[in-house]
């Protein structure tokens, strides 16, 4: 990791873009410095500078760079948000304060926010072929090698790089210690890919099948390993199974609901023409379009998820963001001595409908069904109030769009 005084970005900023640098404020501006080795063949120009210099917004952990894009910064990670072409999680390596460089903070990160020596994980392709050859190749084994000897290779589910990596580690460790479980689950998955039928309206049967496969797999682990892993492996294995079967399930879901999806897209397009008018009509006119855009970027991340659990994490985060947006808006309303907004299901649904329409989320019905497949098959003890609330808000937003009449 480079010291601030020799970092190439600071060197170029102070020499090539000196007037721009001198206009920055040491009280407000923060610069993000990627490791120099990740900047090979990267053009460190003014556009790069603007994207990596940001200021704090009024939302918790949310910053806006000089290019108008949103960035989230917490104690460990920097995450790209609204305005970026891809979602990226950067690890914070070090934070410095150095008044000589006219910045409030200098944050060293492991990779740049865009470009650089970074390779995102491409989603795996699960081909439903006749002899299972593609299934075997997916797991890095030659055709003809027994499944029990395979080493699984995962695509990283969307919704947070650190948790995805932990899930991969947990499942790999579990399979390494329980070869019989691995062989059993692979056999079940192979049978499913060659015999599955998804009946419209009965998708929860597929969700039940997935839960049963995972539960039956866990029953085969040795007693010693059961004490080690306990029930902690259930969720990672469910995520893994949904991810493995994603392509074949998703293809059928989108096919089954393509007509209603088309009608909802038309309603989204209609509402998108006047988001502000829609919010004003439902007595939330003080909610800014910037806030709607922020939520829209977040909700659009579910399009990258290949399992419903990660989608739930995203929706949970969105509900928190919307509550914070309403709270911040209320502070401004109080200063103007105007009535404040209630933080309730109606206000959350209204803002979420606006965000879904603004972001033109694709296959929104299929996403809801995908969530139903998982949630409807949870045990009563697993259906916590928070989970039910988050899903209900999302589902109610979709129902609102379905029932909405265009003027």
Coordinates of C-alpha atoms in Angstrom, one line a residue:
X1 CA 0.0 0.0 0.0
X2 CA 1.4 3.4 -1.1
X3 CA 2.0 6.3 1.2
X4 CA -0.2 9.3 0.3
X5 CA 2.8 11.4 -0.7
X6 CA 3.9 9.1 -3.5
X7 CA 0.5 7.9 -4.8
X8 CA 0.3 8.5 -8.6
X9 CA -3.2 10.0 -8.4
X10 CA -2.1 12.7 -5.9
X11 CA 0.9 13.3 -8.0
X12 CA -1.1 13.9 -11.2
X13 CA -3.7 15.9 -9.3
X14 CA -1.2 18.3 -7.9
X15 CA 0.7 18.8 -11.2
X16 CA -1.7 18.3 -14.2
X17 CA -4.9 19.5 -12.5
X18 CA -3.5 22.0 -10.0
X19 CA -6.3 24.7 -10.5
X20 CA -8.9 22.0 -10.0
X21 CA -7.1 20.7 -6.9
X22 CA -6.8 24.2 -5.4
X23 CA -10.6 24.7 -5.6
X24 CA -11.2 21.7 -3.3
X25 CA -12.1 22.2 0.3
X26 CA -10.2 20.4 3.1
X27 CA -13.3 20.7 5.2
X28 CA -15.6 18.7 2.9
X29 CA -13.8 16.7 0.2
X30 CA -12.7 13.1 0.5
X31 CA -10.5 11.4 -2.0
X32 CA -10.5 7.6 -2.6
X33 CA -7.1 6.3 -3.7
X34 CA -7.0 2.8 -5.3
X35 CA -3.8 0.7 -5.0
X36 CA -1.4 1.8 -7.7
X37 CA -1.0 -1.7 -9.1
X38 CA -4.7 -1.8 -10.0
X39 CA -4.4 1.4 -12.1
X40 CA -2.3 -0.2 -14.9
X41 CA -3.6 1.0 -18.3
X42 CA -6.1 3.3 -16.5
X43 CA -6.4 6.8 -17.7
X44 CA -6.0 9.0 -14.6
X45 CA -7.8 12.0 -16.1
X46 CA -10.2 14.7 -14.8
X47 CA -13.1 12.3 -15.1
X48 CA -11.3 9.7 -12.9
X49 CA -10.5 12.5 -10.3
X50 CA -14.2 13.6 -10.2
X51 CA -15.4 10.0 -9.6
X52 CA -12.9 9.4 -6.8
X53 CA -13.5 12.7 -4.9
X54 CA -16.7 12.9 -2.9
X55 CA -18.6 14.8 -0.2
X56 CA -20.9 13.6 2.5
X57 CA -24.6 13.8 1.8
X58 CA -27.4 14.2 4.3
X59 CA -28.0 10.4 4.2
X60 CA -26.2 8.1 6.5
X61 CA -23.0 6.6 4.9
X62 CA -24.0 8.1 1.5
X63 CA -21.5 10.3 -0.4
X64 CA -21.8 12.1 -3.7
X65 CA -18.8 12.4 -6.0
X66 CA -18.0 15.3 -8.2
X67 CA -19.5 13.4 -11.2
X68 CA -22.9 13.3 -9.4
X69 CA -22.7 9.6 -8.6
X70 CA -23.5 8.0 -5.2
X71 CA -21.0 6.1 -3.1
X72 CA -21.6 4.3 0.2
X73 CA -18.8 4.3 2.8
X74 CA -18.8 2.5 6.1
X75 CA -16.0 1.3 8.4
X76 CA -14.7 -1.4 6.1
X77 CA -16.0 -1.0 2.5
X78 CA -16.7 1.6 -0.2
X79 CA -19.6 0.6 -2.5
X80 CA -20.6 2.2 -5.7
X81 CA -24.2 3.3 -6.0
X82 CA -26.5 5.3 -8.2
X83 CA -24.9 6.5 -11.4
X84 CA -22.3 3.8 -11.8
X85 CA -22.6 1.2 -14.5
X86 CA -21.8 -1.6 -12.2
X87 CA -22.1 -2.4 -8.5
X88 CA -18.6 -2.7 -7.0
X89 CA -17.4 -3.3 -3.4
X90 CA -14.0 -1.9 -2.5
X91 CA -12.2 -2.8 0.6
X92 CA -10.8 0.1 2.8
X93 CA -7.1 -0.5 3.4
X94 CA -6.3 2.7 5.3
X95 CA -7.6 6.1 6.2
X96 CA -5.4 9.2 6.6
X97 CA -5.9 12.9 7.3
X98 CA -3.3 15.1 5.6
X99 CA -4.0 18.9 5.4
X100 CA -1.3 19.3 2.8
X101 CA -3.4 17.6 0.2
X102 CA -6.6 19.8 0.8
X103 CA -8.8 16.8 1.7
X104 CA -10.8 16.1 4.8
X105 CA -9.8 12.4 4.5
X106 CA -7.7 10.2 2.2
X107 CA -9.2 6.8 2.0
X108 CA -7.0 4.0 0.5
X109 CA -9.1 1.3 -1.3
X110 CA -8.0 -2.0 -2.9
X111 CA -9.5 -1.3 -6.4
X112 CA -10.9 1.7 -8.3
X113 CA -14.6 2.5 -8.4
X114 CA -14.6 1.9 -12.1
X115 CA -12.2 0.2 -14.5
X116 CA -8.7 -0.8 -13.4
X117 CA -7.4 -4.3 -12.8
X118 CA -10.7 -5.7 -11.6
X119 CA -12.7 -8.6 -12.9
X120 CA -16.2 -9.1 -11.7
X121 CA -17.6 -12.6 -11.3
X122 CA -19.5 -13.6 -14.4
X123 CA -22.6 -15.6 -13.7
X124 CA -22.2 -19.3 -14.3
X125 CA -24.2 -20.9 -17.1
X126 CA -26.2 -23.9 -16.2
X127 CA -27.1 -25.8 -19.3
X128 CA -29.8 -28.4 -19.1
X129 CA -28.0 -30.8 -21.5
X130 CA -28.9 -34.5 -22.0
X131 CA -25.9 -36.2 -20.6
X132 CA -25.0 -33.8 -17.8
X133 CA -21.6 -32.9 -19.3
X134 CA -22.2 -29.2 -18.8
X135 CA -23.2 -29.8 -15.2
X136 CA -19.9 -31.6 -14.6
X137 CA -17.8 -29.0 -16.4
X138 CA -19.4 -26.3 -14.2
X139 CA -17.8 -27.9 -11.2
X140 CA -14.4 -28.0 -12.7
X141 CA -14.3 -31.8 -13.3
X142 CA -13.7 -33.8 -16.5
X143 CA -16.6 -35.6 -18.0
X144 CA -16.7 -39.1 -16.5
X145 CA -15.3 -38.2 -13.1
X146 CA -17.5 -39.1 -10.1
X147 CA -19.4 -36.2 -8.6
X148 CA -18.0 -37.0 -5.1
X149 CA -14.5 -35.9 -6.4
X150 CA -15.7 -32.5 -7.7
X151 CA -14.7 -29.2 -6.2
X152 CA -17.5 -26.7 -6.6
X153 CA -16.8 -23.4 -8.3
X154 CA -19.4 -20.7 -7.6
X155 CA -20.6 -17.6 -9.3
X156 CA -20.8 -14.8 -6.7
X157 CA -24.3 -13.9 -5.9
X158 CA -25.1 -10.3 -6.1
X159 CA -26.0 -8.3 -3.0
X160 CA -22.6 -7.9 -1.3
X161 CA -19.2 -9.3 -2.1
X162 CA -18.1 -10.1 1.5
X163 CA -21.2 -12.2 2.3
X164 CA -21.0 -14.0 -1.0
X165 CA -17.4 -15.0 -0.4
X166 CA -18.2 -16.2 3.1
X167 CA -21.0 -18.3 1.6
X168 CA -18.7 -19.8 -0.9
X169 CA -16.2 -20.6 1.8
X170 CA -18.8 -22.2 4.1
X171 CA -20.2 -24.4 1.4
X172 CA -16.8 -25.5 0.1
X173 CA -15.7 -26.4 3.7
X174 CA -18.9 -28.3 4.3
X175 CA -18.6 -30.4 1.1
X176 CA -14.9 -31.1 1.8
X177 CA -15.8 -32.6 5.2
X178 CA -19.0 -34.3 3.9
X179 CA -18.3 -36.0 0.6
X180 CA -21.5 -38.1 0.8
X181 CA -23.6 -34.9 1.2
X182 CA -21.9 -33.4 -1.9
X183 CA -22.5 -36.5 -4.0
X184 CA -26.1 -36.7 -2.8
X185 CA -26.9 -33.1 -3.6
X186 CA -25.3 -33.2 -7.0
X187 CA -27.3 -36.3 -7.9
X188 CA -30.5 -34.5 -6.8
X189 CA -29.7 -31.4 -8.7
X190 CA -28.9 -33.4 -11.9
X191 CA -32.2 -35.3 -11.6
X192 CA -34.0 -32.0 -11.1
X193 CA -32.5 -30.3 -14.2
X194 CA -33.6 -33.3 -16.4
X195 CA -37.1 -33.7 -15.0
X196 CA -38.4 -30.4 -13.6
X197 CA -41.8 -28.9 -14.5
X198 CA -42.8 -25.5 -13.3
X199 CA -46.6 -25.1 -13.3
X200 CA -47.8 -21.5 -13.4
X201 CA -49.3 -20.6 -10.0
X202 CA -47.6 -23.6 -8.3
X203 CA -44.1 -22.3 -8.2
X204 CA -43.9 -22.8 -4.5
X205 CA -43.7 -26.5 -5.2
X206 CA -40.3 -26.0 -6.7
X207 CA -39.3 -24.0 -3.6
X208 CA -40.4 -26.9 -1.5
X209 CA -38.4 -29.3 -3.6
X210 CA -35.3 -27.2 -3.1
X211 CA -35.8 -27.0 0.7
X212 CA -36.3 -30.8 0.8
X213 CA -33.1 -31.4 -1.2
X214 CA -31.1 -29.2 1.3
X215 CA -32.7 -30.7 4.4
X216 CA -32.1 -34.3 3.1
X217 CA -28.5 -33.3 2.3
X218 CA -27.9 -32.0 5.8
X219 CA -29.3 -35.3 7.3
X220 CA -26.4 -37.2 5.8
X221 CA -23.6 -35.3 7.5
X222 CA -21.7 -37.1 10.1
X223 CA -22.6 -36.5 13.8
X224 CA -19.2 -34.8 14.4
X225 CA -19.6 -32.4 11.5
X226 CA -23.2 -31.7 12.6
X227 CA -21.9 -30.4 15.8
X228 CA -19.4 -28.2 13.9
X229 CA -21.8 -26.8 11.3
X230 CA -25.1 -27.1 13.3
X231 CA -27.9 -25.4 11.3
X232 CA -25.6 -22.7 10.0
X233 CA -25.2 -24.5 6.7
X234 CA -28.9 -24.5 5.8
X235 CA -29.1 -20.9 4.4
X236 CA -25.8 -21.2 2.4
X237 CA -26.9 -24.5 0.9
X238 CA -30.3 -23.0 0.0
X239 CA -28.5 -20.1 -1.7
X240 CA -26.2 -22.4 -3.5
X241 CA -29.0 -24.7 -4.7
X242 CA -31.1 -21.7 -6.0
X243 CA -28.0 -20.3 -7.7
X244 CA -27.3 -23.6 -9.4
X245 CA -30.9 -23.9 -10.7
X246 CA -31.3 -20.2 -11.4
X247 CA -31.1 -20.2 -15.2
X248 CA -33.6 -23.0 -15.8
X249 CA -36.0 -21.7 -13.2
X250 CA -35.7 -18.1 -14.3
X251 CA -36.2 -18.9 -18.0
X252 CA -39.5 -20.6 -17.2
X253 CA -40.7 -17.9 -14.8
X254 CA -40.2 -15.1 -17.3
X255 CA -41.9 -17.2 -20.0
X256 CA -44.9 -17.9 -17.9
X257 CA -45.5 -14.2 -16.9
X258 CA -44.3 -12.4 -20.0
X259 CA -47.8 -11.0 -20.8
X260 CA -48.5 -9.4 -17.4
X261 CA -44.8 -8.2 -17.3
X262 CA -45.4 -6.4 -20.6
X263 CA -48.5 -4.6 -19.2
X264 CA -46.7 -3.6 -16.0
X265 CA -43.8 -2.2 -18.0
X266 CA -46.3 0.0 -19.8
X267 CA -47.6 1.3 -16.5
X268 CA -44.1 1.9 -15.3
X269 CA -43.4 3.9 -18.4
X270 CA -46.6 6.0 -17.9
X271 CA -45.8 6.7 -14.2
X272 CA -42.2 7.5 -15.0
X273 CA -43.2 10.5 -17.1
X274 CA -44.3 12.3 -14.0
X275 CA -42.8 10.8 -10.8
X276 CA -43.0 14.1 -8.9
X277 CA -46.7 14.4 -9.8
X278 CA -47.3 10.9 -8.6
X279 CA -45.7 11.6 -5.3
X280 CA -47.5 14.8 -4.9
X281 CA -50.8 13.1 -5.7
X282 CA -50.2 10.7 -2.8
X283 CA -49.2 13.5 -0.4
X284 CA -45.4 12.9 -0.6
X285 CA -44.5 15.8 -2.8
X286 CA -41.5 16.8 -0.7
X287 CA -39.7 13.6 -1.5
X288 CA -37.0 14.6 -4.1
X289 CA -36.4 12.9 -7.4
X290 CA -32.8 12.4 -6.3
X291 CA -34.1 10.2 -3.4
X292 CA -36.3 8.2 -5.8
X293 CA -33.3 7.7 -8.1
X294 CA -31.2 6.4 -5.1
X295 CA -33.9 3.9 -4.2
X296 CA -34.3 3.0 -7.9
X297 CA -30.6 2.1 -8.2
X298 CA -30.9 -0.1 -5.1
X299 CA -34.0 -2.0 -6.2
X300 CA -32.4 -2.6 -9.7
X301 CA -29.7 -4.6 -8.0
X302 CA -32.2 -7.5 -7.6
X303 CA -31.9 -8.0 -11.4
X304 CA -28.3 -9.3 -10.7
X305 CA -29.3 -11.8 -8.0
X306 CA -29.5 -15.5 -8.7
X307 CA -31.2 -16.5 -5.4
X308 CA -34.1 -15.1 -3.4
X309 CA -32.1 -14.7 -0.2
X310 CA -29.9 -12.0 -1.6
X311 CA -33.0 -10.3 -3.0
X312 CA -34.4 -10.2 0.6
X313 CA -31.2 -8.6 1.9
X314 CA -31.5 -5.9 -0.8
X315 CA -35.2 -5.2 0.0
X316 CA -34.4 -5.0 3.7
X317 CA -31.7 -2.4 3.0
X318 CA -34.1 -0.5 0.7
X319 CA -36.7 -0.3 3.4
X320 CA -34.2 1.2 5.8
X321 CA -33.1 3.7 3.2
X322 CA -36.7 4.8 2.5
X323 CA -37.3 5.3 6.2
X324 CA -34.2 7.4 6.4
X325 CA -35.3 9.4 3.4
X326 CA -38.6 10.2 5.0
X327 CA -36.9 11.1 8.3
X328 CA -34.6 13.5 6.5
X329 CA -37.4 15.0 4.5
X330 CA -39.4 15.5 7.8
X331 CA -36.5 17.5 9.2
X332 CA -36.7 19.9 6.3
X333 CA -40.5 20.1 6.6
X334 CA -40.2 20.9 10.3
X335 CA -37.9 23.8 9.6
X336 CA -40.5 25.2 7.2
X337 CA -43.2 24.5 9.8
X338 CA -45.1 22.1 7.4
X339 CA -46.8 18.8 8.3
X340 CA -44.4 15.9 8.4
X341 CA -44.9 12.5 6.7
X342 CA -45.7 9.3 8.6
X343 CA -43.3 6.4 8.3
X344 CA -45.7 3.6 7.5
X345 CA -46.4 0.9 5.0
X346 CA -48.3 3.3 2.7
X347 CA -45.5 5.8 2.4
X348 CA -42.9 3.0 1.9
X349 CA -45.1 1.4 -0.8
X350 CA -45.6 4.8 -2.6
X351 CA -41.8 5.6 -2.7
X352 CA -41.0 2.0 -3.8
X353 CA -43.6 2.1 -6.6
X354 CA -42.0 5.4 -7.8
X355 CA -38.5 3.9 -7.6
X356 CA -39.5 0.7 -9.4
X357 CA -41.1 2.7 -12.2
X358 CA -38.2 5.2 -12.4
X359 CA -35.7 2.3 -12.6
X360 CA -37.9 0.3 -15.0
X361 CA -37.2 -2.9 -13.2
X362 CA -37.4 -5.8 -15.6
X363 CA -39.4 -9.0 -14.8
X364 CA -40.8 -7.6 -11.6
X365 CA -43.5 -10.3 -11.3
X366 CA -40.9 -13.1 -11.8
X367 CA -38.8 -11.5 -9.0
X368 CA -41.9 -11.6 -6.7
X369 CA -42.6 -15.2 -7.6
X370 CA -39.0 -16.1 -7.0
X371 CA -39.2 -14.7 -3.5
X372 CA -42.5 -16.5 -2.9
X373 CA -40.8 -19.8 -3.8
X374 CA -38.5 -19.3 -0.9
X375 CA -40.6 -17.5 1.7
X376 CA -43.7 -19.7 1.4
X377 CA -41.6 -22.7 2.3
X378 CA -40.0 -21.3 5.4
X379 CA -40.8 -22.8 8.8
X380 CA -43.1 -20.8 11.0
X381 CA -40.2 -20.0 13.3
X382 CA -38.2 -18.6 10.3
X383 CA -40.9 -16.2 9.2
X384 CA -39.9 -13.4 11.4
X385 CA -41.9 -10.2 11.4
X386 CA -39.1 -8.2 9.7
X387 CA -38.9 -10.6 6.8
X388 CA -42.7 -10.6 6.3
X389 CA -42.8 -6.8 6.4
X390 CA -40.1 -6.4 3.9
X391 CA -41.6 -8.8 1.4
X392 CA -45.1 -7.5 2.0
X393 CA -44.0 -4.0 1.1
X394 CA -42.4 -5.2 -2.1
X395 CA -45.3 -7.4 -3.1
X396 CA -47.9 -4.7 -2.3
X397 CA -45.9 -2.3 -4.6
X398 CA -46.3 -4.7 -7.4
X399 CA -50.0 -5.2 -6.8
X400 CA -50.4 -1.4 -6.8
X401 CA -48.8 -1.3 -10.3
X402 CA -51.0 -4.1 -11.5
X403 CA -54.1 -2.3 -10.3
X404 CA -53.1 1.2 -11.4
X405 CA -55.2 2.7 -14.1
X406 CA -53.6 5.0 -16.6
X407 CA -55.3 8.3 -17.0

